[in-house]
Coordinates of N, CA and C in Angstrom, one line a residue:
S30 N 0.8 -1.2 0.0 CA 0.0 0.0 0.0 C 0.9 1.3 0.0
E31 N 0.4 2.2 -0.7 CA 1.2 3.5 -0.9 C 0.8 4.5 0.2
I32 N 1.7 5.4 0.5 CA 1.4 6.4 1.4 C 1.1 7.7 0.5
S33 N 0.0 8.3 0.8 CA -0.4 9.5 0.0 C 0.5 10.7 0.4
I34 N 0.5 11.6 -0.5 CA 1.3 12.9 -0.2 C 0.7 13.6 1.0
E35 N -0.6 13.6 1.1 CA -1.3 14.2 2.2 C -0.9 13.6 3.6
K36 N -0.8 12.3 3.6 CA -0.4 11.6 4.8 C 1.1 11.9 5.2
L37 N 1.9 11.9 4.1 CA 3.3 12.2 4.3 C 3.5 13.6 4.8
S38 N 2.7 14.6 4.3 CA 2.8 15.9 4.6 C 2.4 16.1 6.1
R39 N 1.3 15.4 6.5 CA 0.9 15.4 7.9 C 2.0 14.8 8.8
L40 N 2.6 13.8 8.4 CA 3.7 13.2 9.2 C 4.8 14.2 9.4
F41 N 5.2 14.9 8.3 CA 6.2 15.9 8.5 C 5.8 16.9 9.5
N42 N 4.5 17.4 9.4 CA 4.0 18.4 10.4 C 4.1 17.8 11.8
I43 N 3.7 16.6 12.0 CA 3.8 16.0 13.3 C 5.2 15.9 13.9
V44 N 6.1 15.5 13.0 CA 7.6 15.4 13.4 C 8.1 16.8 13.8
I45 N 7.8 17.8 13.0 CA 8.2 19.2 13.3 C 7.6 19.7 14.6
L46 N 6.3 19.4 14.8 CA 5.6 19.9 16.0 C 6.1 19.2 17.3
I47 N 6.5 17.9 17.2 CA 7.1 17.2 18.3 C 8.4 17.9 18.7
H48 N 9.2 18.2 17.7 CA 10.5 18.8 18.0 C 10.3 20.2 18.5
L49 N 9.4 20.9 18.0 CA 9.1 22.3 18.5 C 8.6 22.2 19.9
F50 N 7.8 21.3 20.3 CA 7.3 21.2 21.6 C 8.4 21.1 22.6
F51 N 9.4 20.2 22.4 CA 10.5 20.0 23.3 C 11.4 21.2 23.3
F52 N 11.6 21.9 22.2 CA 12.4 23.1 22.1 C 11.7 24.2 22.9
Y53 N 10.5 24.5 22.6 CA 9.8 25.6 23.4 C 9.6 25.3 24.8
Y54 N 9.4 24.0 25.2 CA 9.3 23.6 26.6 C 10.6 24.0 27.3
Q55 N 11.7 23.6 26.7 CA 13.0 23.8 27.3 C 13.2 25.3 27.3
F56 N 12.9 26.1 26.3 CA 13.1 27.5 26.2 C 12.3 28.3 27.3
F57 N 11.0 28.0 27.3 CA 10.2 28.7 28.3 C 10.4 28.3 29.7
Y58 N 10.8 27.1 29.9 CA 11.1 26.6 31.3 C 12.3 27.4 31.8
F59 N 13.3 27.6 31.0 CA 14.5 28.3 31.4 C 14.1 29.8 31.7
I60 N 13.2 30.4 30.9 CA 12.8 31.8 31.1 C 12.0 31.9 32.4
L61 N 11.1 31.0 32.6 CA 10.3 31.1 33.8 C 11.0 30.7 35.1
F62 N 11.8 29.6 35.1 CA 12.4 29.1 36.3 C 13.9 29.1 36.4
G63 N 14.5 29.6 35.3 CA 16.0 29.7 35.4 C 16.7 28.4 35.4
E64 N 16.1 27.3 35.1 CA 16.8 26.0 35.1 C 16.7 25.4 33.7
I65 N 17.7 24.6 33.4 CA 17.8 23.9 32.0 C 17.3 22.5 32.2
I66 N 16.4 22.2 31.3 CA 15.9 20.8 31.2 C 16.8 20.1 30.1
D67 N 17.5 19.1 30.4 CA 18.3 18.4 29.5 C 17.7 17.1 29.1
F68 N 16.9 17.1 28.0 CA 16.2 15.9 27.5 C 17.2 14.9 27.0
L69 N 18.3 15.3 26.4 CA 19.2 14.3 25.8 C 20.0 13.5 26.8
G70 N 20.4 14.2 27.9 CA 21.2 13.5 28.9 C 20.6 12.3 29.5
S71 N 19.3 12.3 29.8 CA 18.7 11.1 30.4 C 18.5 10.0 29.4
V72 N 18.5 10.3 28.1 CA 18.3 9.2 27.1 C 19.6 8.6 26.7
T73 N 20.6 9.5 26.3 CA 21.9 9.0 25.8 C 23.0 9.1 26.7
G74 N 22.9 9.9 27.8 CA 24.0 10.0 28.7 C 24.9 11.2 28.3
E75 N 24.7 11.7 27.1 CA 25.5 12.9 26.6 C 24.7 14.1 27.0
S76 N 25.4 15.1 27.6 CA 24.8 16.3 28.1 C 24.6 17.3 26.9
S77 N 23.5 18.0 26.9 CA 23.3 19.0 25.9 C 24.2 20.2 26.2
R78 N 24.6 20.9 25.1 CA 25.4 22.1 25.3 C 24.5 23.3 25.1
N79 N 23.7 23.6 26.1 CA 22.7 24.7 25.9 C 23.2 26.0 26.6
M80 N 24.1 26.0 27.5 CA 24.6 27.2 28.1 C 25.8 27.8 27.4
N81 N 26.0 29.1 27.6 CA 27.1 29.7 27.0 C 27.8 30.6 28.1
N82 N 28.8 31.3 27.8 CA 29.5 32.1 28.8 C 28.8 33.4 29.2
L83 N 27.6 33.7 28.6 CA 26.9 34.9 29.0 C 25.7 34.5 29.9
G84 N 25.5 33.2 30.2 CA 24.6 32.8 31.2 C 23.1 32.7 30.8
F85 N 22.9 32.6 29.5 CA 21.5 32.3 29.1 C 21.5 31.1 28.2
V86 N 20.3 30.5 28.1 CA 20.2 29.2 27.5 C 20.0 29.4 26.0
R87 N 20.6 28.5 25.3 CA 20.5 28.3 23.8 C 19.8 27.0 23.7
S88 N 18.5 27.0 23.6 CA 17.7 25.7 23.6 C 18.1 24.9 22.4
S89 N 18.0 23.6 22.6 CA 18.3 22.6 21.5 C 17.3 21.5 21.5
G90 N 16.3 21.5 22.3 CA 15.3 20.5 22.3 C 15.8 19.1 22.5
L91 N 15.6 18.2 21.6 CA 16.1 16.8 21.7 C 17.5 16.6 21.2
Y92 N 18.2 17.7 20.9 CA 19.5 17.6 20.3 C 20.6 18.0 21.2
N93 N 21.9 17.7 20.9 CA 23.0 18.0 21.8 C 23.4 19.5 21.7
E94 N 23.1 20.1 20.6 CA 23.4 21.6 20.6 C 22.5 22.3 19.6
P95 N 22.4 23.6 19.8 CA 21.4 24.4 19.0 C 21.6 24.3 17.5
M96 N 22.9 24.2 17.0 CA 23.1 24.1 15.6 C 22.5 22.8 15.0
V97 N 22.6 21.8 15.7 CA 22.1 20.5 15.2 C 20.6 20.6 15.1
F98 N 20.0 21.1 16.2 CA 18.5 21.4 16.2 C 18.1 22.2 15.0
S99 N 18.8 23.3 14.8 CA 18.5 24.3 13.7 C 18.6 23.6 12.4
F100 N 19.7 22.9 12.2 CA 19.9 22.2 10.9 C 18.8 21.2 10.6
F101 N 18.5 20.4 11.6 CA 17.5 19.4 11.4 C 16.1 20.0 11.1
L102 N 15.7 21.0 11.9 CA 14.4 21.6 11.6 C 14.4 22.4 10.3
F103 N 15.5 23.0 10.0 CA 15.5 23.8 8.8 C 15.4 22.8 7.6
S104 N 16.1 21.7 7.7 CA 16.0 20.7 6.6 C 14.5 20.2 6.4
L105 N 13.9 19.9 7.5 CA 12.4 19.5 7.4 C 11.6 20.6 6.8
L106 N 11.9 21.8 7.2 CA 11.1 22.9 6.8 C 11.2 23.2 5.3
V107 N 12.5 23.0 4.8 CA 12.7 23.2 3.3 C 12.1 22.1 2.5
I108 N 12.2 20.9 3.0 CA 11.5 19.7 2.4 C 10.0 20.0 2.3
R109 N 9.4 20.4 3.5 CA 8.0 20.6 3.6 C 7.6 21.7 2.6
H110 N 8.4 22.7 2.6 CA 8.1 23.9 1.7 C 8.1 23.5 0.2
H111 N 9.1 22.8 -0.2 CA 9.3 22.5 -1.6 C 8.6 21.3 -2.1
C112 N 8.6 20.2 -1.3 CA 7.9 19.0 -1.8 C 6.4 19.0 -1.6
F113 N 6.0 19.5 -0.5 CA 4.5 19.5 -0.2 C 3.9 20.8 -0.5
E114 N 4.7 21.8 -0.9 CA 4.2 23.1 -1.3 C 3.3 23.7 -0.2
V115 N 3.8 23.6 1.1 CA 3.1 24.2 2.2 C 3.9 25.5 2.5
R116 N 3.2 26.6 2.4 CA 3.9 27.9 2.5 C 3.2 28.8 3.5
H117 N 3.9 29.6 4.2 CA 3.4 30.7 5.0 C 2.3 30.3 5.9
D118 N 2.5 29.3 6.7 CA 1.5 28.9 7.7 C 2.1 29.1 9.1
I119 N 1.3 28.7 10.1 CA 1.8 28.9 11.5 C 2.9 28.0 11.8
I120 N 3.0 26.8 11.3 CA 4.1 25.9 11.6 C 5.4 26.5 11.0
E121 N 5.3 27.0 9.8 CA 6.5 27.6 9.3 C 7.0 28.8 10.1
A122 N 6.0 29.6 10.6 CA 6.4 30.8 11.4 C 7.0 30.4 12.7
I123 N 6.4 29.4 13.4 CA 7.0 29.1 14.7 C 8.3 28.2 14.6
T124 N 8.4 27.6 13.5 CA 9.7 26.9 13.2 C 10.8 27.8 13.0
L125 N 10.6 28.8 12.1 CA 11.6 29.8 11.8 C 12.0 30.6 13.1
F126 N 11.0 30.9 13.9 CA 11.2 31.6 15.1 C 12.1 30.8 16.1
A127 N 11.8 29.5 16.2 CA 12.5 28.6 17.0 C 14.0 28.5 16.6
I128 N 14.2 28.4 15.3 CA 15.5 28.3 14.7 C 16.3 29.6 15.1
F129 N 15.6 30.7 14.9 CA 16.2 32.0 15.2 C 16.6 32.1 16.7
V130 N 15.7 31.8 17.6 CA 16.0 32.0 19.0 C 16.8 30.8 19.6
S131 N 17.2 29.8 18.8 CA 18.2 28.9 19.3 C 19.6 29.6 19.4
F132 N 19.7 30.7 18.8 CA 20.9 31.5 18.7 C 22.1 30.8 18.2
S133 N 21.8 29.9 17.3 CA 22.9 29.2 16.5 C 23.2 30.2 15.4
S134 N 24.5 30.4 15.2 CA 24.9 31.3 14.1 C 24.4 30.7 12.8
W135 N 24.5 29.4 12.6 CA 24.0 28.8 11.4 C 22.5 29.0 11.2
G136 N 21.8 28.8 12.4 CA 20.4 28.9 12.4 C 19.9 30.3 12.0
I137 N 20.5 31.3 12.5 CA 20.2 32.7 12.3 C 20.4 33.0 10.8
F138 N 21.5 32.6 10.3 CA 21.9 32.8 8.8 C 20.8 32.0 8.0
A139 N 20.4 30.8 8.4 CA 19.5 30.0 7.6 C 18.1 30.7 7.6
V140 N 17.7 31.2 8.7 CA 16.4 31.9 8.7 C 16.4 33.1 7.8
I141 N 17.4 33.9 7.9 CA 17.5 35.1 7.0 C 17.5 34.7 5.5
L142 N 18.3 33.6 5.2 CA 18.3 33.1 3.8 C 16.9 32.6 3.4
Y143 N 16.3 31.8 4.3 CA 15.0 31.2 4.0 C 14.0 32.3 3.7
V144 N 13.9 33.3 4.5 CA 13.0 34.4 4.4 C 13.3 35.2 3.1
S145 N 14.6 35.4 2.8 CA 15.0 36.1 1.6 C 14.6 35.4 0.4
V146 N 14.7 34.1 0.4 CA 14.5 33.3 -0.8 C 13.0 32.9 -1.0
N147 N 12.3 32.6 0.1 CA 11.0 32.0 0.0 C 9.8 32.9 0.1
F148 N 10.0 34.1 0.6 CA 8.8 34.9 0.8 C 8.7 35.8 -0.4
D149 N 7.5 35.9 -1.0 CA 7.2 36.7 -2.1 C 7.2 38.2 -1.6
Y150 N 7.8 39.0 -2.4 CA 8.0 40.4 -2.0 C 7.0 41.3 -2.7
K151 N 5.8 40.8 -3.0 CA 4.8 41.7 -3.5 C 4.4 42.6 -2.4
L152 N 4.3 43.9 -2.6 CA 4.1 44.8 -1.6 C 2.6 44.8 -1.2
N153 N 2.1 43.7 -0.8 CA 0.7 43.6 -0.2 C 0.9 43.8 1.3
G154 N -0.2 44.2 1.9 CA -0.2 44.5 3.3 C 0.2 43.4 4.3
K155 N -0.4 42.2 3.9 CA -0.1 41.0 4.8 C 1.4 40.7 4.8
T156 N 2.0 40.7 3.6 CA 3.4 40.3 3.6 C 4.3 41.3 4.3
V157 N 4.1 42.6 4.1 CA 4.8 43.6 4.7 C 4.6 43.6 6.2
L158 N 3.4 43.5 6.7 CA 3.1 43.5 8.1 C 3.7 42.2 8.8
G159 N 3.6 41.1 8.1 CA 4.2 39.8 8.6 C 5.7 39.9 8.8
F160 N 6.3 40.5 7.8 CA 7.8 40.6 7.9 C 8.2 41.6 8.9
L161 N 7.5 42.7 8.9 CA 7.8 43.7 10.0 C 7.5 43.2 11.4
G162 N 6.5 42.4 11.5 CA 6.2 41.8 12.8 C 7.3 40.9 13.2
F163 N 7.8 40.1 12.3 CA 8.8 39.1 12.6 C 10.1 39.9 13.0
L164 N 10.4 40.9 12.3 CA 11.6 41.7 12.6 C 11.4 42.4 14.0
L165 N 10.3 43.0 14.2 CA 10.0 43.7 15.5 C 10.1 42.7 16.7
L166 N 9.5 41.5 16.5 CA 9.5 40.6 17.6 C 10.9 40.1 17.9
S167 N 11.7 39.9 16.8 CA 13.1 39.5 16.9 C 13.9 40.6 17.7
I168 N 13.7 41.8 17.3 CA 14.4 42.9 17.9 C 14.0 43.1 19.4
L169 N 12.7 42.9 19.7 CA 12.3 43.0 21.1 C 12.9 41.9 21.9
L170 N 12.9 40.7 21.3 CA 13.4 39.5 22.1 C 14.9 39.8 22.3
I171 N 15.7 40.2 21.3 CA 17.1 40.4 21.5 C 17.3 41.5 22.6
N172 N 16.6 42.6 22.5 CA 16.7 43.6 23.6 C 16.3 43.2 24.9
Y173 N 15.2 42.4 25.0 CA 14.7 41.9 26.3 C 15.7 41.1 27.0
F174 N 16.3 40.2 26.3 CA 17.3 39.3 27.0 C 18.7 39.9 27.0
G175 N 18.9 41.1 26.5 CA 20.2 41.8 26.5 C 21.2 41.0 25.6
L176 N 20.7 40.6 24.5 CA 21.6 39.7 23.7 C 22.5 40.5 22.7
K177 N 22.4 41.8 22.8 CA 23.3 42.6 21.9 C 24.8 42.2 22.3
E178 N 25.0 42.0 23.6 CA 26.3 41.6 24.1 C 26.7 40.3 23.5
Y179 N 25.8 39.4 23.5 CA 26.0 38.0 23.0 C 26.5 38.1 21.5
Y180 N 25.8 38.8 20.7 CA 26.2 38.9 19.3 C 27.5 39.6 19.1
E181 N 27.8 40.6 20.0 CA 29.1 41.2 19.9 C 30.2 40.1 20.2
V182 N 30.0 39.4 21.3 CA 30.9 38.4 21.7 C 31.1 37.3 20.6
L183 N 29.9 36.9 20.1 CA 29.9 35.9 19.0 C 30.7 36.4 17.8
Y184 N 30.5 37.6 17.4 CA 31.2 38.2 16.3 C 32.7 38.2 16.6
E185 N 33.1 38.6 17.8 CA 34.5 38.7 18.2 C 35.2 37.4 18.3
T186 N 34.5 36.4 18.9 CA 35.1 35.1 19.3 C 34.9 34.1 18.2
R187 N 33.9 34.2 17.3 CA 33.7 33.1 16.3 C 34.0 33.6 14.9
F188 N 33.5 34.8 14.5 CA 33.7 35.2 13.2 C 35.1 35.8 12.9
L189 N 35.6 36.6 13.8 CA 36.9 37.2 13.6 C 38.0 36.2 13.8
T190 N 37.8 35.2 14.5 CA 38.8 34.2 14.8 C 38.4 32.8 14.2
I191 N 37.7 32.8 13.1 CA 37.2 31.5 12.5 C 38.3 30.5 12.2
K192 N 39.4 31.0 11.8 CA 40.5 30.0 11.4 C 41.0 29.3 12.6
D193 N 40.8 29.9 13.8 CA 41.3 29.2 15.1 C 40.2 28.5 15.8
D194 N 39.0 28.5 15.2 CA 37.8 27.9 15.9 C 37.8 26.4 15.7
S195 N 37.9 25.7 16.8 CA 38.0 24.2 16.6 C 36.8 23.6 16.0
S196 N 35.6 24.1 16.2 CA 34.4 23.6 15.6 C 34.5 23.7 14.1
F197 N 34.9 24.9 13.6 CA 35.0 25.2 12.2 C 36.1 24.3 11.6
Q198 N 37.2 24.2 12.3 CA 38.3 23.4 11.8 C 37.9 21.9 11.6
Y199 N 37.2 21.4 12.6 CA 36.7 20.0 12.5 C 35.7 19.8 11.4
M200 N 34.7 20.7 11.3 CA 33.7 20.5 10.3 C 34.0 20.9 8.9
Y201 N 34.9 21.9 8.7 CA 35.1 22.4 7.3 C 36.5 22.3 6.9
A202 N 37.4 22.9 7.7 CA 38.8 23.1 7.2 C 39.5 21.7 7.0
M203 N 39.2 20.7 7.9 CA 39.9 19.4 7.7 C 39.5 18.7 6.5
T204 N 38.3 19.0 6.0 CA 37.8 18.3 4.7 C 38.6 18.8 3.5
F205 N 39.2 20.0 3.6 CA 40.0 20.5 2.5 C 41.4 20.2 2.5
D206 N 41.9 19.5 3.6 CA 43.3 19.2 3.7 C 43.7 18.0 2.8

């Protein structure tokens, strides 16, 4: 028996929503109670890398770090967008927001790229208001958590010294040797 496109599309939505549930639960639990829930540690024994040197959480849901979460959810979102032609709905919005607030450098870049490529830029009211709303919410969130310092530190410690970054060396530079 074959699986219909509609069933496969619903399955993608369910998988995305499950991951978003764990991500947002972890994210809001930290905001409300100041404690990190490590879903991964109890299952695999490997601790999630959700804290940073500025003292705020970078949620990762069921993954070991925010970049892995961002990459996985972004991949599902792109497949959902292009294969099932599901565009501009609430699942897409809350997924893009989750990827953005994971504060993964890759995730932030991916959201900007996704919005730049996939949103039609006809100057209708809904598109402009939606994009401005997304930008405003992002700016308010960044200011609320005082993350301007985080991005400055990120820029100084990751981007300006990328050739010395062990993560970058492991993932990219070693493949070209």
